[in-house]
Short mmCIF file of C-alpha atoms in Angstrom, two decimals:
data_model
loop_
_atom_site.label_atom_id
_atom_site.label_comp_id
_atom_site.label_asym_id
_atom_site.label_seq_id
_atom_site.Cartn_x
_atom_site.Cartn_y
_atom_site.Cartn_z
CA MET A 150 127.60 89.55 143.46
CA PRO A 151 126.79 93.34 141.11
CA VAL A 152 123.37 94.10 139.80
CA LYS A 153 121.89 93.67 136.70
CA SER A 154 120.82 97.08 135.13
CA PRO A 155 117.67 97.51 133.83
CA ILE A 156 119.65 98.33 130.27
CA SER A 157 121.79 95.73 130.45
CA THR A 158 118.98 93.03 131.39
CA HIS A 159 117.05 93.71 128.83
CA THR A 160 119.79 94.12 125.76
CA ASN A 161 120.57 90.74 127.44
CA VAL A 162 116.70 89.59 127.25
CA ILE A 163 117.10 90.64 123.34
CA ASN A 164 120.02 88.80 123.39
CA ALA A 165 118.88 85.13 123.92
CA LEU A 166 115.51 86.44 121.55
CA PHE A 167 117.97 87.47 118.98
CA LEU A 168 119.24 83.75 119.13
CA ARG A 169 116.36 81.71 119.78
CA GLU A 170 114.35 83.40 116.28
CA MET A 171 116.66 82.84 114.51
CA GLN A 172 117.67 78.43 115.38
CA THR A 173 113.72 78.42 115.36
CA ARG A 174 113.04 80.76 112.55
CA PHE A 175 115.78 78.44 110.29
CA GLY A 176 117.34 76.13 112.57
CA SER A 177 115.41 72.76 111.41
CA GLN A 178 115.57 74.11 107.25
CA LYS A 179 117.55 72.79 104.89
CA LEU A 180 118.03 75.84 102.48
CA GLY A 181 118.67 77.48 106.18
CA TYR A 182 119.20 80.88 105.89
CA LEU A 183 119.78 80.28 101.75
CA TRP A 184 115.52 80.17 101.47
CA VAL A 185 114.73 84.36 101.81
CA PHE A 186 118.13 84.07 99.09
CA ILE A 187 115.63 82.36 96.92
CA ASP A 188 112.67 82.77 97.24
CA SER A 189 113.08 86.69 95.44
CA ILE A 190 114.86 85.15 92.93
CA ALA A 191 112.54 83.58 92.24
CA GLN A 192 110.34 86.10 91.91
CA ILE A 193 112.55 88.61 90.71
CA VAL A 194 113.03 85.89 87.40
CA VAL A 195 109.20 85.26 87.39
CA LEU A 196 109.11 89.23 87.00
CA VAL A 197 111.29 89.75 84.89
CA GLY A 198 110.04 87.13 82.96
CA ILE A 199 106.61 88.18 82.99
CA LYS A 200 107.61 91.82 81.23
CA ALA A 201 109.98 90.86 78.45
CA ILE A 202 107.13 88.43 77.56
CA LEU A 203 103.44 90.89 78.01
CA PHE A 204 105.24 94.71 78.30
CA ASP A 205 107.89 96.92 76.84
CA ARG A 206 111.53 95.02 77.31
CA SER A 207 113.43 98.16 79.27
CA MET A 208 112.62 101.39 81.33
CA PRO A 209 114.83 103.85 79.79
CA GLY A 210 118.20 104.10 82.05
CA VAL A 211 116.34 101.15 84.79
CA ASP A 212 118.03 98.18 84.66
CA PHE A 213 115.20 96.69 85.48
CA ALA A 214 116.24 93.56 87.70
CA VAL A 215 117.93 95.48 90.13
CA PHE A 216 114.86 97.35 90.06
CA LEU A 217 112.54 94.46 91.04
CA ALA A 218 115.47 93.20 93.10
CA ILE A 219 115.47 95.59 95.77
CA GLY A 220 111.55 96.81 95.52
CA ILE A 221 110.72 93.30 96.23
CA LEU A 222 113.29 92.31 99.35
CA ALA A 223 111.36 95.77 100.75
CA PHE A 224 108.32 94.76 100.79
CA ASN A 225 108.22 91.09 101.18
CA MET A 226 110.57 92.83 104.56
CA PHE A 227 108.20 94.84 105.73
CA LYS A 228 105.38 92.18 105.02
CA SER A 229 107.49 89.92 107.17
CA ILE A 230 108.04 91.68 109.94
CA VAL A 231 104.64 92.49 109.79
CA PHE A 232 103.23 89.21 109.43
CA ARG A 233 106.25 87.26 111.94
CA SER A 234 104.84 90.36 114.77
CA MET A 235 101.34 89.66 114.73
CA ASP A 236 102.60 86.39 115.76
CA ALA A 237 104.71 87.11 118.25
CA PHE A 238 102.86 86.65 121.03
CA SER A 239 102.08 82.90 120.85
CA ALA A 240 105.22 81.77 119.61
CA ASN A 241 106.64 83.45 122.49
CA LYS A 242 104.07 82.55 125.30
CA GLY A 243 106.06 80.30 126.80
CA LEU A 244 109.09 82.95 127.77
CA PHE A 245 106.25 85.17 129.30
CA VAL A 246 106.59 83.17 133.00
CA TYR A 247 110.03 85.10 132.99
CA LYS A 248 109.60 88.23 134.55
CA GLN A 249 112.54 89.26 132.58
CA VAL A 250 111.35 88.91 129.39
CA LYS A 251 107.91 91.18 128.38
CA PRO A 252 105.92 90.50 125.01
CA ILE A 253 107.01 93.76 122.98
CA ASP A 254 110.50 92.18 123.30
CA ALA A 255 109.77 89.42 120.71
CA LEU A 256 108.30 91.54 118.89
CA ILE A 257 111.62 94.40 118.48
CA THR A 258 113.74 91.13 118.77
CA ARG A 259 111.39 89.04 115.32
CA ALA A 260 111.65 92.45 113.02
CA MET A 261 115.53 93.11 113.99
CA VAL A 262 114.80 89.63 112.73
CA GLU A 263 114.54 90.11 109.63
CA PHE A 264 115.75 93.62 108.94
CA LEU A 265 119.42 91.12 109.20
CA ILE A 266 118.72 89.43 107.15
CA TYR A 267 116.65 90.64 104.61
CA ILE A 268 119.65 93.29 104.82
CA CYS A 269 121.95 90.43 104.48
CA ALA A 270 119.41 89.17 101.31
CA LEU A 271 120.34 92.04 99.20
CA MET A 272 123.33 92.72 99.90
CA SER A 273 124.30 89.17 98.73
CA LEU A 274 122.46 90.08 95.44
CA LEU A 275 124.09 93.75 94.67
CA VAL A 276 127.50 91.80 94.89
CA ILE A 277 126.19 89.15 92.68
CA GLY A 278 123.95 91.82 90.44
CA LEU A 279 127.86 93.61 90.29
CA TYR A 280 130.06 90.49 89.26
CA PHE A 281 126.86 89.98 86.69
CA ASN A 282 127.70 93.53 85.31
CA PHE A 283 123.92 94.64 85.96
CA ASP A 284 123.69 98.34 87.59
CA VAL A 285 124.90 97.80 91.38
CA ASN A 286 125.91 102.02 91.48
CA ILE A 287 123.79 103.66 94.58
CA GLN A 288 122.97 107.45 93.19
CA ASN A 289 122.18 108.46 97.25
CA ILE A 290 123.30 105.36 99.23
CA MET A 291 122.21 107.19 102.26
CA LEU A 292 118.46 107.48 101.33
CA PHE A 293 118.83 104.10 99.90
CA VAL A 294 119.94 102.35 103.23
CA GLY A 295 117.60 105.52 105.15
CA ALA A 296 114.59 104.29 103.34
CA TYR A 297 115.63 100.70 103.83
CA ILE A 298 115.48 101.06 107.44
CA TRP A 299 112.53 103.54 107.64
CA ILE A 300 110.29 100.85 105.76
CA ALA A 301 111.53 98.35 108.57
CA ILE A 302 109.98 100.58 111.52
CA PHE A 303 106.48 101.44 109.35
CA GLY A 304 106.59 98.64 109.57
CA LEU A 305 107.52 96.93 113.19
CA SER A 306 104.68 100.07 113.56
CA LEU A 307 102.10 97.97 112.09
CA GLY A 308 103.27 94.11 113.12
CA ILE A 309 102.71 95.72 117.27
CA THR A 310 99.41 97.48 116.69
CA PHE A 311 98.37 93.93 114.66
CA ALA A 312 99.48 91.54 116.87
CA ILE A 313 97.46 93.81 120.54
CA LEU A 314 94.68 94.15 117.80
CA ALA A 315 94.77 89.29 117.06
CA GLU A 316 95.34 88.76 120.37
CA PHE A 317 91.33 89.85 120.60
CA PHE A 318 90.30 89.36 117.40
CA GLU A 319 91.26 86.17 116.57
CA ASN A 320 90.15 86.47 112.63
CA LEU A 321 92.59 89.53 112.03
CA LYS A 322 95.56 87.92 110.72
CA LYS A 323 93.56 86.20 108.22
CA VAL A 324 92.43 89.91 107.15
CA VAL A 325 95.83 91.17 107.08
CA LYS A 326 97.45 88.40 104.87
CA LEU A 327 94.49 89.00 102.82
CA ILE A 328 95.39 92.75 101.65
CA PHE A 329 99.05 92.19 101.26
CA LEU A 330 97.84 90.06 97.78
CA PRO A 331 96.86 92.69 96.02
CA LEU A 332 98.88 95.12 97.74
CA PHE A 333 102.12 93.83 96.65
CA PHE A 334 100.26 95.21 92.42
CA ILE A 335 100.11 98.39 93.63
CA SER A 336 103.14 99.36 95.12
CA GLY A 337 104.99 100.43 93.45
CA ILE A 338 107.07 96.84 93.41
CA PHE A 339 107.59 97.18 89.18
CA PHE A 340 106.20 100.33 88.43
CA SER A 341 107.08 103.72 88.36
CA VAL A 342 104.58 106.40 89.50
CA GLU A 343 105.85 108.38 86.57
CA SER A 344 104.94 105.59 84.02
CA LEU A 345 101.43 105.84 86.13
CA PRO A 346 98.10 106.83 83.54
CA LEU A 347 97.53 110.43 85.46
CA ALA A 348 93.92 109.27 87.34
CA LEU A 349 94.89 105.26 88.33
CA ARG A 350 98.62 107.63 89.92
CA GLU A 351 96.20 110.42 92.69
CA TRP A 352 94.33 106.81 93.60
CA LEU A 353 97.46 104.77 94.67
CA LEU A 354 99.09 107.46 95.84
CA TYR A 355 97.04 107.31 99.21
CA ASN A 356 98.47 103.65 99.09
CA PRO A 357 102.40 104.50 101.94
CA VAL A 358 103.60 101.65 101.12
CA LEU A 359 103.99 103.21 97.42
CA HIS A 360 106.43 106.40 98.44
CA PHE A 361 108.66 103.93 100.42
CA MET A 362 109.39 102.22 96.74
CA GLU A 363 109.14 105.46 95.27
CA LEU A 364 111.81 106.50 97.94
CA ILE A 365 114.10 103.50 97.77
CA HIS A 366 113.91 103.37 93.87
CA GLY A 367 114.04 107.14 93.16
CA SER A 368 116.92 107.02 95.74
CA TYR A 369 119.00 104.36 93.61
CA PHE A 370 118.76 105.10 90.11
CA SER A 371 119.99 108.79 88.99
CA VAL A 372 117.11 109.30 85.68
CA LEU A 373 114.25 108.67 88.53
CA ASP A 374 113.40 111.03 91.09
CA THR A 375 111.27 111.28 94.40
CA HIS A 376 108.98 113.94 93.70
CA TYR A 377 105.34 112.19 94.13
CA VAL A 378 107.35 110.80 97.71
CA ASP A 379 105.75 112.30 100.48
CA TYR A 380 106.98 112.40 103.45
CA GLN A 381 104.77 113.56 105.51
CA TYR A 382 102.38 111.01 104.63
CA MET A 383 104.88 108.95 105.17
CA PHE A 384 105.98 109.97 108.73
CA PHE A 385 102.13 109.93 109.91
CA TRP A 386 101.81 106.35 107.86
CA THR A 387 104.79 105.35 110.47
CA VAL A 388 104.38 107.24 113.77
CA ILE A 389 100.42 106.63 114.66
CA PRO A 390 100.58 103.01 114.19
CA LEU A 391 103.46 102.71 116.17
CA PHE A 392 101.70 104.78 119.34
CA THR A 393 98.76 104.20 118.69
CA GLY A 394 100.24 100.24 118.89
CA LEU A 395 101.94 101.43 122.50
CA PHE A 396 99.46 103.09 124.19
CA LEU A 397 97.47 99.18 123.55
CA TYR A 398 100.36 97.51 125.04
CA GLN A 399 100.70 99.66 127.82
CA ARG A 400 96.81 99.09 128.39
CA THR A 401 96.74 94.82 127.15
CA HIS A 402 99.80 94.15 128.77
CA LYS A 403 99.09 92.19 131.48
CA VAL A 404 96.17 90.80 129.84
CA ILE A 405 98.97 88.87 127.21
CA LEU A 406 100.87 87.36 130.06
CA THR A 407 98.28 85.21 131.14
CA SER A 408 96.29 84.89 127.90
#
């Protein structure tokens, strides 16, 4: 009987966890995969309505509904990756009795599932937008796709670190979830950095998520640019939590397996 290589074994584990995660996430819900789509649509409709009633009805050269859609989906994907990564260990503890299944596999699988779900939701919204004559002409599709991939990796890097720390500090999950509420309103989902007053702009640019949103919007709309995006700042915010999380995982994975 041929012996499987470590790469083959790891791939099989990821595939099995992926299928299990999809079944666990949507198998018992009547709306299934449509829920992510419906939830995002509801947020878009509400925010477009608020802007129409309370603020200017348009952004020059920008289809505001599309502006909101691509920002909300990116933020929700980022948030979902972080939140579901934090619960990855507790949700899969029963599988860790198998030596082939590592805690890090559960984290990676959950991030993959969320990324694919939200990319499918984004593509569906763009197809619907095309049908209803919304602006679906992406200025720089490679940069746009790259920005979505990057914010997903950013979410995973934070998720790894938070997941490990949450094993030792039970209330951390609650704190992180509280932080995401104001983060939704200060991350450029429904405004551009250019539209902000100078003093406020300087403070909000300390928020790394705002740079990702500015990159996503700037790569989509030709009238928006990305000169406020600090790629080095985004890189450090991605790499430092990632290596911190991997370092902590290396030191604590045996504790996680036995806890």
